[in-house]
mmCIF file of C-alpha atoms in Angstrom:
data_model
loop_
_atom_site.group_PDB
_atom_site.id
_atom_site.type_symbol
_atom_site.label_atom_id
_atom_site.label_comp_id
_atom_site.label_asym_id
_atom_site.label_seq_id
_atom_site.Cartn_x
_atom_site.Cartn_y
_atom_site.Cartn_z
ATOM 1 C CA UNK U 1 0.000 0.000 0.000
ATOM 2 C CA UNK U 2 1.353 3.418 -0.924
ATOM 3 C CA UNK U 3 2.047 6.084 1.644
ATOM 4 C CA UNK U 4 -0.907 8.333 2.517
ATOM 5 C CA UNK U 5 1.042 11.444 1.643
ATOM 6 C CA UNK U 6 1.789 10.013 -1.793
ATOM 7 C CA UNK U 7 -1.744 8.800 -2.314
ATOM 8 C CA UNK U 8 -3.118 12.243 -1.479
ATOM 9 C CA UNK U 9 -1.408 13.700 -4.547
ATOM 10 C CA UNK U 10 -1.868 10.898 -7.054
ATOM 11 C CA UNK U 11 -3.909 11.442 -10.170
ATOM 12 C CA UNK U 12 -7.086 9.421 -10.674
ATOM 13 C CA UNK U 13 -9.725 9.312 -13.342
ATOM 14 C CA UNK U 14 -13.168 10.647 -12.709
ATOM 15 C CA UNK U 15 -16.245 8.703 -13.877
ATOM 16 C CA UNK U 16 -16.444 11.008 -16.891
ATOM 17 C CA UNK U 17 -12.961 10.149 -18.044
ATOM 18 C CA UNK U 18 -11.390 13.464 -17.018
ATOM 19 C CA UNK U 19 -8.283 13.427 -14.864
ATOM 20 C CA UNK U 20 -8.295 15.204 -11.507
ATOM 21 C CA UNK U 21 -6.117 15.428 -8.380
ATOM 22 C CA UNK U 22 -7.465 14.225 -5.050
ATOM 23 C CA UNK U 23 -6.021 17.299 -3.402
ATOM 24 C CA UNK U 24 -6.833 19.591 -6.280
ATOM 25 C CA UNK U 25 -8.852 22.756 -6.413
ATOM 26 C CA UNK U 26 -12.399 23.214 -7.525
ATOM 27 C CA UNK U 27 -15.633 23.570 -5.579
ATOM 28 C CA UNK U 28 -14.687 20.957 -2.994
ATOM 29 C CA UNK U 29 -11.459 22.738 -2.070
ATOM 30 C CA UNK U 30 -13.333 26.027 -1.861
ATOM 31 C CA UNK U 31 -15.911 24.498 0.458
ATOM 32 C CA UNK U 32 -13.221 23.089 2.753
ATOM 33 C CA UNK U 33 -11.491 26.470 2.846
ATOM 34 C CA UNK U 34 -14.761 28.213 3.679
ATOM 35 C CA UNK U 35 -15.290 25.897 6.645
ATOM 36 C CA UNK U 36 -11.708 26.299 7.892
ATOM 37 C CA UNK U 37 -11.566 30.091 7.770
ATOM 38 C CA UNK U 38 -13.923 30.635 10.768
ATOM 39 C CA UNK U 39 -11.517 28.551 12.861
ATOM 40 C CA UNK U 40 -8.169 29.733 11.549
ATOM 41 C CA UNK U 41 -8.976 33.447 11.565
ATOM 42 C CA UNK U 42 -9.707 33.688 15.325
ATOM 43 C CA UNK U 43 -6.899 31.189 15.982
ATOM 44 C CA UNK U 44 -4.383 33.447 14.245
ATOM 45 C CA UNK U 45 -5.748 36.723 15.630
ATOM 46 C CA UNK U 46 -6.350 35.695 19.224
ATOM 47 C CA UNK U 47 -3.723 32.980 19.736
ATOM 48 C CA UNK U 48 -0.770 33.121 17.356
ATOM 49 C CA UNK U 49 -0.555 36.919 17.195
ATOM 50 C CA UNK U 50 -0.625 37.425 21.014
ATOM 51 C CA UNK U 51 1.905 34.614 21.498
ATOM 52 C CA UNK U 52 4.182 36.123 18.876
ATOM 53 C CA UNK U 53 3.809 39.582 20.402
ATOM 54 C CA UNK U 54 4.650 38.238 23.873
ATOM 55 C CA UNK U 55 7.765 36.560 22.489
ATOM 56 C CA UNK U 56 8.793 39.787 20.775
ATOM 57 C CA UNK U 57 8.214 41.808 23.950
ATOM 58 C CA UNK U 58 10.240 39.365 26.040
ATOM 59 C CA UNK U 59 13.351 40.183 24.006
ATOM 60 C CA UNK U 60 12.943 43.941 24.424
ATOM 61 C CA UNK U 61 14.383 46.155 27.120
ATOM 62 C CA UNK U 62 13.311 49.660 28.202
ATOM 63 C CA UNK U 63 15.695 52.610 28.231
ATOM 64 C CA UNK U 64 14.716 55.790 30.062
ATOM 65 C CA UNK U 65 16.342 59.197 30.018
ATOM 66 C CA UNK U 66 15.590 62.541 31.587
ATOM 67 C CA UNK U 67 14.424 61.308 34.989
ATOM 68 C CA UNK U 68 10.857 60.590 36.049
ATOM 69 C CA UNK U 69 9.262 62.779 33.372
ATOM 70 C CA UNK U 70 11.774 62.002 30.632
ATOM 71 C CA UNK U 71 11.400 59.851 27.585
ATOM 72 C CA UNK U 72 11.707 56.124 27.192
ATOM 73 C CA UNK U 73 12.222 53.750 24.320
ATOM 74 C CA UNK U 74 12.682 50.009 23.859
ATOM 75 C CA UNK U 75 15.381 48.137 22.025
ATOM 76 C CA UNK U 76 16.455 44.542 21.499
ATOM 77 C CA UNK U 77 17.871 43.279 24.774
ATOM 78 C CA UNK U 78 18.566 39.649 23.992
ATOM 79 C CA UNK U 79 17.991 37.358 26.945
ATOM 80 C CA UNK U 80 18.189 40.129 29.540
ATOM 81 C CA UNK U 81 14.554 39.742 30.608
ATOM 82 C CA UNK U 82 14.926 35.979 30.921
ATOM 83 C CA UNK U 83 18.032 36.409 33.031
ATOM 84 C CA UNK U 84 16.032 38.601 35.389
ATOM 85 C CA UNK U 85 13.319 35.945 35.572
ATOM 86 C CA UNK U 86 15.771 33.211 36.541
ATOM 87 C CA UNK U 87 17.368 35.492 39.139
ATOM 88 C CA UNK U 88 13.999 36.401 40.660
ATOM 89 C CA UNK U 89 13.564 34.526 43.956
ATOM 90 C CA UNK U 90 9.826 35.296 44.009
ATOM 91 C CA UNK U 91 9.433 33.508 40.689
ATOM 92 C CA UNK U 92 11.079 30.342 41.984
ATOM 93 C CA UNK U 93 9.084 30.548 45.225
ATOM 94 C CA UNK U 94 5.860 30.684 43.228
ATOM 95 C CA UNK U 95 7.010 27.752 41.053
ATOM 96 C CA UNK U 96 7.816 25.690 44.153
ATOM 97 C CA UNK U 97 4.471 26.577 45.704
ATOM 98 C CA UNK U 98 2.530 25.633 42.589
ATOM 99 C CA UNK U 99 4.599 22.462 42.238
ATOM 100 C CA UNK U 100 3.593 21.370 45.729
ATOM 101 C CA UNK U 101 0.008 22.262 44.875
ATOM 102 C CA UNK U 102 0.066 20.061 41.768
ATOM 103 C CA UNK U 103 1.807 17.091 43.366
ATOM 104 C CA UNK U 104 -0.934 16.846 46.000
ATOM 105 C CA UNK U 105 -4.059 18.283 44.385
ATOM 106 C CA UNK U 106 -3.896 16.649 40.942
ATOM 107 C CA UNK U 107 -3.632 12.996 42.133
ATOM 108 C CA UNK U 108 -6.341 13.527 44.760
ATOM 109 C CA UNK U 109 -8.701 15.163 42.260
ATOM 110 C CA UNK U 110 -8.171 12.530 39.568
ATOM 111 C CA UNK U 111 -8.531 9.658 42.031
ATOM 112 C CA UNK U 112 -11.866 11.047 43.241
ATOM 113 C CA UNK U 113 -12.947 11.593 39.628
ATOM 114 C CA UNK U 114 -12.025 7.986 38.771
ATOM 115 C CA UNK U 115 -13.982 6.609 41.728
ATOM 116 C CA UNK U 116 -17.013 8.676 40.743
ATOM 117 C CA UNK U 117 -16.758 7.532 37.115
ATOM 118 C CA UNK U 118 -16.562 3.883 38.177
ATOM 119 C CA UNK U 119 -19.594 4.368 40.425
ATOM 120 C CA UNK U 120 -21.530 5.893 37.550
ATOM 121 C CA UNK U 121 -20.639 2.935 35.348
ATOM 122 C CA UNK U 122 -21.873 0.302 37.778
ATOM 123 C CA UNK U 123 -25.485 -0.917 37.503
ATOM 124 C CA UNK U 124 -25.691 -0.977 41.303
ATOM 125 C CA UNK U 125 -25.893 2.823 41.525
ATOM 126 C CA UNK U 126 -29.400 4.198 41.915
ATOM 127 C CA UNK U 127 -30.505 7.601 40.566
ATOM 128 C CA UNK U 128 -27.540 7.619 38.215
ATOM 129 C CA UNK U 129 -28.658 10.667 36.212
ATOM 130 C CA UNK U 130 -29.123 12.718 39.394
ATOM 131 C CA UNK U 131 -25.671 11.722 40.622
ATOM 132 C CA UNK U 132 -24.097 12.591 37.250
ATOM 133 C CA UNK U 133 -25.702 16.034 37.099
ATOM 134 C CA UNK U 134 -24.872 16.778 40.730
ATOM 135 C CA UNK U 135 -21.236 15.771 40.289
ATOM 136 C CA UNK U 136 -20.835 17.805 37.103
ATOM 137 C CA UNK U 137 -22.714 20.874 38.336
ATOM 138 C CA UNK U 138 -19.721 22.609 40.033
ATOM 139 C CA UNK U 139 -17.981 22.811 36.640
ATOM 140 C CA UNK U 140 -20.827 25.049 35.441
ATOM 141 C CA UNK U 141 -19.946 27.614 38.121
ATOM 142 C CA UNK U 142 -17.354 30.196 36.944
ATOM 143 C CA UNK U 143 -14.063 29.929 38.816
ATOM 144 C CA UNK U 144 -14.263 33.426 40.317
ATOM 145 C CA UNK U 145 -17.812 32.831 41.588
ATOM 146 C CA UNK U 146 -16.765 29.501 43.097
ATOM 147 C CA UNK U 147 -13.813 31.164 44.836
ATOM 148 C CA UNK U 148 -16.121 33.851 46.272
ATOM 149 C CA UNK U 149 -18.529 31.176 47.539
ATOM 150 C CA UNK U 150 -15.740 29.231 49.235
ATOM 151 C CA UNK U 151 -14.140 32.380 50.661
ATOM 152 C CA UNK U 152 -17.426 32.962 52.475
ATOM 153 C CA UNK U 153 -17.171 29.433 53.928
ATOM 154 C CA UNK U 154 -13.518 30.008 54.893
ATOM 155 C CA UNK U 155 -13.982 33.398 56.561
ATOM 156 C CA UNK U 156 -13.869 33.168 60.395
ATOM 157 C CA UNK U 157 -16.310 36.080 60.699
ATOM 158 C CA UNK U 158 -18.945 34.774 58.258
ATOM 159 C CA UNK U 159 -18.650 31.024 57.860
ATOM 160 C CA UNK U 160 -21.242 28.744 59.490
ATOM 161 C CA UNK U 161 -18.797 25.866 58.916
ATOM 162 C CA UNK U 162 -16.112 27.586 61.007
ATOM 163 C CA UNK U 163 -18.674 28.328 63.722
ATOM 164 C CA UNK U 164 -19.762 24.696 63.767
ATOM 165 C CA UNK U 165 -16.186 23.403 63.985
ATOM 166 C CA UNK U 166 -15.343 25.947 66.669
ATOM 167 C CA UNK U 167 -18.334 24.691 68.626
ATOM 168 C CA UNK U 168 -16.846 21.199 68.819
ATOM 169 C CA UNK U 169 -13.405 22.513 69.717
ATOM 170 C CA UNK U 170 -11.541 22.058 66.412
ATOM 171 C CA UNK U 171 -10.566 25.747 65.881
ATOM 172 C CA UNK U 172 -9.834 25.592 62.104
ATOM 173 C CA UNK U 173 -7.916 28.321 60.280
ATOM 174 C CA UNK U 174 -8.568 27.837 56.583
ATOM 175 C CA UNK U 175 -6.742 31.042 55.684
ATOM 176 C CA UNK U 176 -3.615 30.502 57.779
ATOM 177 C CA UNK U 177 -0.104 30.462 56.297
ATOM 178 C CA UNK U 178 0.043 26.657 56.327
ATOM 179 C CA UNK U 179 -3.488 25.996 55.089
ATOM 180 C CA UNK U 180 -4.409 28.702 52.583
ATOM 181 C CA UNK U 181 -2.720 26.841 49.710
ATOM 182 C CA UNK U 182 -4.828 23.765 50.440
ATOM 183 C CA UNK U 183 -7.944 25.909 50.737
ATOM 184 C CA UNK U 184 -7.288 27.039 47.160
ATOM 185 C CA UNK U 185 -6.629 23.399 46.201
ATOM 186 C CA UNK U 186 -9.996 22.423 47.655
ATOM 187 C CA UNK U 187 -11.737 24.993 45.445
ATOM 188 C CA UNK U 188 -9.974 23.684 42.333
ATOM 189 C CA UNK U 189 -10.826 20.092 43.259
ATOM 190 C CA UNK U 190 -14.477 20.983 43.785
ATOM 191 C CA UNK U 191 -14.585 22.766 40.423
ATOM 192 C CA UNK U 192 -12.813 20.264 38.177
ATOM 193 C CA UNK U 193 -13.532 16.807 39.589
ATOM 194 C CA UNK U 194 -16.856 16.543 37.754
ATOM 195 C CA UNK U 195 -15.277 17.594 34.459
ATOM 196 C CA UNK U 196 -12.571 14.925 34.710
ATOM 197 C CA UNK U 197 -15.152 12.387 35.854
ATOM 198 C CA UNK U 198 -17.192 12.985 32.698
ATOM 199 C CA UNK U 199 -14.163 12.337 30.448
ATOM 200 C CA UNK U 200 -13.406 9.065 32.241
ATOM 201 C CA UNK U 201 -17.074 8.048 32.267
ATOM 202 C CA UNK U 202 -17.312 8.645 28.502
ATOM 203 C CA UNK U 203 -14.333 6.338 28.025
ATOM 204 C CA UNK U 204 -15.992 3.686 30.190
ATOM 205 C CA UNK U 205 -19.132 3.843 28.061
ATOM 206 C CA UNK U 206 -17.123 2.841 24.977
ATOM 207 C CA UNK U 207 -15.942 -0.474 26.511
ATOM 208 C CA UNK U 208 -17.753 -3.472 24.943
ATOM 209 C CA UNK U 209 -20.018 -5.309 27.365
ATOM 210 C CA UNK U 210 -18.598 -8.610 26.134
ATOM 211 C CA UNK U 211 -15.407 -7.924 28.093
ATOM 212 C CA UNK U 212 -17.366 -7.693 31.330
ATOM 213 C CA UNK U 213 -19.280 -10.870 30.550
ATOM 214 C CA UNK U 214 -16.041 -12.738 29.807
ATOM 215 C CA UNK U 215 -14.510 -11.496 33.054
ATOM 216 C CA UNK U 216 -17.558 -12.654 35.017
ATOM 217 C CA UNK U 217 -17.356 -16.078 33.389
ATOM 218 C CA UNK U 218 -13.766 -16.250 34.625
ATOM 219 C CA UNK U 219 -15.040 -15.622 38.139
ATOM 220 C CA UNK U 220 -13.997 -11.961 38.465
ATOM 221 C CA UNK U 221 -15.814 -9.867 41.048
ATOM 222 C CA UNK U 222 -17.145 -6.364 40.411
ATOM 223 C CA UNK U 223 -14.109 -4.977 42.253
ATOM 224 C CA UNK U 224 -11.706 -6.987 40.054
ATOM 225 C CA UNK U 225 -13.535 -5.940 36.884
ATOM 226 C CA UNK U 226 -13.293 -2.288 37.907
ATOM 227 C CA UNK U 227 -9.546 -2.262 38.660
ATOM 228 C CA UNK U 228 -8.253 -4.983 36.339
ATOM 229 C CA UNK U 229 -10.442 -4.420 33.282
ATOM 230 C CA UNK U 230 -11.947 -0.939 33.279
ATOM 231 C CA UNK U 231 -9.073 1.136 34.640
ATOM 232 C CA UNK U 232 -6.381 -0.284 32.282
ATOM 233 C CA UNK U 233 -8.646 0.226 29.258
ATOM 234 C CA UNK U 234 -9.431 3.869 30.074
ATOM 235 C CA UNK U 235 -5.783 4.651 30.902
ATOM 236 C CA UNK U 236 -5.516 7.026 27.882
ATOM 237 C CA UNK U 237 -8.362 9.151 29.267
ATOM 238 C CA UNK U 238 -6.658 9.236 32.669
ATOM 239 C CA UNK U 239 -3.452 10.413 30.978
ATOM 240 C CA UNK U 240 -5.440 13.064 29.097
ATOM 241 C CA UNK U 241 -7.062 14.428 32.260
ATOM 242 C CA UNK U 242 -3.662 14.428 33.972
ATOM 243 C CA UNK U 243 -2.166 16.536 31.179
ATOM 244 C CA UNK U 244 -5.115 18.943 31.371
ATOM 245 C CA UNK U 245 -4.635 19.162 35.139
ATOM 246 C CA UNK U 246 -0.903 19.872 34.823
ATOM 247 C CA UNK U 247 -1.645 22.706 32.419
ATOM 248 C CA UNK U 248 -4.406 24.063 34.660
ATOM 249 C CA UNK U 249 -2.184 23.925 37.741
ATOM 250 C CA UNK U 250 0.452 26.167 36.185
ATOM 251 C CA UNK U 251 -2.326 28.559 35.125
ATOM 252 C CA UNK U 252 -3.738 28.865 38.652
ATOM 253 C CA UNK U 253 -4.882 32.426 39.260
ATOM 254 C CA UNK U 254 -8.556 33.007 40.101
ATOM 255 C CA UNK U 255 -8.765 31.056 43.374
ATOM 256 C CA UNK U 256 -5.742 32.576 45.178
ATOM 257 C CA UNK U 257 -6.495 36.023 43.715
ATOM 258 C CA UNK U 258 -9.969 35.979 45.285
ATOM 259 C CA UNK U 259 -8.751 34.516 48.582
ATOM 260 C CA UNK U 260 -6.129 37.267 48.731
ATOM 261 C CA UNK U 261 -8.908 39.735 49.441
ATOM 262 C CA UNK U 262 -9.603 38.080 52.793
ATOM 263 C CA UNK U 263 -6.213 36.611 53.662
ATOM 264 C CA UNK U 264 -2.902 38.381 54.233
ATOM 265 C CA UNK U 265 -1.084 35.074 53.691
ATOM 266 C CA UNK U 266 -1.486 35.297 49.908
ATOM 267 C CA UNK U 267 0.873 37.769 48.276
ATOM 268 C CA UNK U 268 0.651 39.296 44.811
ATOM 269 C CA UNK U 269 3.340 36.796 43.721
ATOM 270 C CA UNK U 270 1.693 33.706 45.221
ATOM 271 C CA UNK U 271 1.530 31.869 41.861
ATOM 272 C CA UNK U 272 3.518 32.384 38.638
ATOM 273 C CA UNK U 273 0.478 33.862 36.883
ATOM 274 C CA UNK U 274 -0.122 36.270 39.762
ATOM 275 C CA UNK U 275 3.534 37.306 39.580
ATOM 276 C CA UNK U 276 3.267 37.988 35.830
ATOM 277 C CA UNK U 277 0.122 40.061 36.405
ATOM 278 C CA UNK U 278 1.731 42.017 39.244
ATOM 279 C CA UNK U 279 4.805 42.782 37.113
ATOM 280 C CA UNK U 280 2.620 43.868 34.178
ATOM 281 C CA UNK U 281 0.604 46.101 36.537
ATOM 282 C CA UNK U 282 3.861 47.912 37.255
ATOM 283 C CA UNK U 283 4.150 48.710 33.508
ATOM 284 C CA UNK U 284 7.048 46.297 33.091
ATOM 285 C CA UNK U 285 5.445 44.506 30.184
ATOM 286 C CA UNK U 286 8.698 43.095 28.845
ATOM 287 C CA UNK U 287 9.475 41.337 32.128
ATOM 288 C CA UNK U 288 5.881 40.071 32.393
ATOM 289 C CA UNK U 289 6.125 38.699 28.844
ATOM 290 C CA UNK U 290 9.323 36.843 29.718
ATOM 291 C CA UNK U 291 7.692 35.357 32.824
ATOM 292 C CA UNK U 292 4.728 34.223 30.719
ATOM 293 C CA UNK U 293 7.001 32.602 28.128
ATOM 294 C CA UNK U 294 8.927 30.741 30.836
ATOM 295 C CA UNK U 295 5.629 29.512 32.355
ATOM 296 C CA UNK U 296 4.514 28.312 28.911
ATOM 297 C CA UNK U 297 7.795 26.450 28.350
ATOM 298 C CA UNK U 298 7.593 24.788 31.788
ATOM 299 C CA UNK U 299 3.994 23.791 31.075
ATOM 300 C CA UNK U 300 4.963 22.277 27.727
ATOM 301 C CA UNK U 301 7.936 20.384 29.172
ATOM 302 C CA UNK U 302 5.917 18.916 32.056
ATOM 303 C CA UNK U 303 2.865 17.942 30.013
ATOM 304 C CA UNK U 304 4.847 16.576 27.050
ATOM 305 C CA UNK U 305 7.282 14.814 29.386
ATOM 306 C CA UNK U 306 4.418 13.165 31.260
ATOM 307 C CA UNK U 307 2.868 11.974 28.000
ATOM 308 C CA UNK U 308 6.179 10.557 26.797
ATOM 309 C CA UNK U 309 6.767 8.810 30.120
ATOM 310 C CA UNK U 310 3.345 7.192 30.185
ATOM 311 C CA UNK U 311 3.633 6.199 26.514
ATOM 312 C CA UNK U 312 6.945 4.423 27.139
ATOM 313 C CA UNK U 313 5.529 2.572 30.140
ATOM 314 C CA UNK U 314 2.536 1.498 28.086
ATOM 315 C CA UNK U 315 4.841 0.348 25.295
ATOM 316 C CA UNK U 316 3.414 2.758 22.757
#
């Protein structure tokens, strides 16, 4: 069989005897182009152009003359902005903080999502549609609104949960220096567990029922079928949700930004995205662009590295 790339350009005869190219022009090519333009135009304008502009800005440096009210201009500065990023202790503190967040929050969230997906897939669960809608409902709440809701539950002055726990002598401090990171992690887990559950549940629905029947004939219990049949088959969906979660972790912004309004233990540089925003707010757009590029590179390396690692272990 010829290669697909070669076959795509070969010449074939039409029913009328005329010769045409499979990848040629004509009405079909025009129709395909018309359908692609609505995607590619926003993709170029709102994705490629901003990314390219950020890259360009990250290699610029600002020169000022004449004091506070003088003039300023930018010029090519090479890797000067990136050098400042790597020398910034606040940047590395935020990376370490978000790394700890991801190492704990992502596995917990995905494990809960997997358990919920397996429960949805079992015939023993009653009111399955109600459970599915209830589990997915938090994802419909915007992240900022969810953070505001949870900040009300965390606040010592307003929260009925804190009052209840104080009444039994637990004295919780959800906004303390050692707990505020995990309070933000709880909000993210509440928001995204249902979304990840739905991806895993969709993968479970595609498994042929014959596999379950064969496993039962071999004497496998429901527990064994779940962990020895279902989980290995939906491993690609688990990898996919893990990659999404890694990307989302490095983009964390809304939850700590909202909690910062009620907690002094969250600084303006608490996460890498918050640091980039704080630097940009100080009109240092070149430095903020460099921080953003470094975050993007770290995100790519971690997500791509995880996919490569899991592919090698799976023998793909």
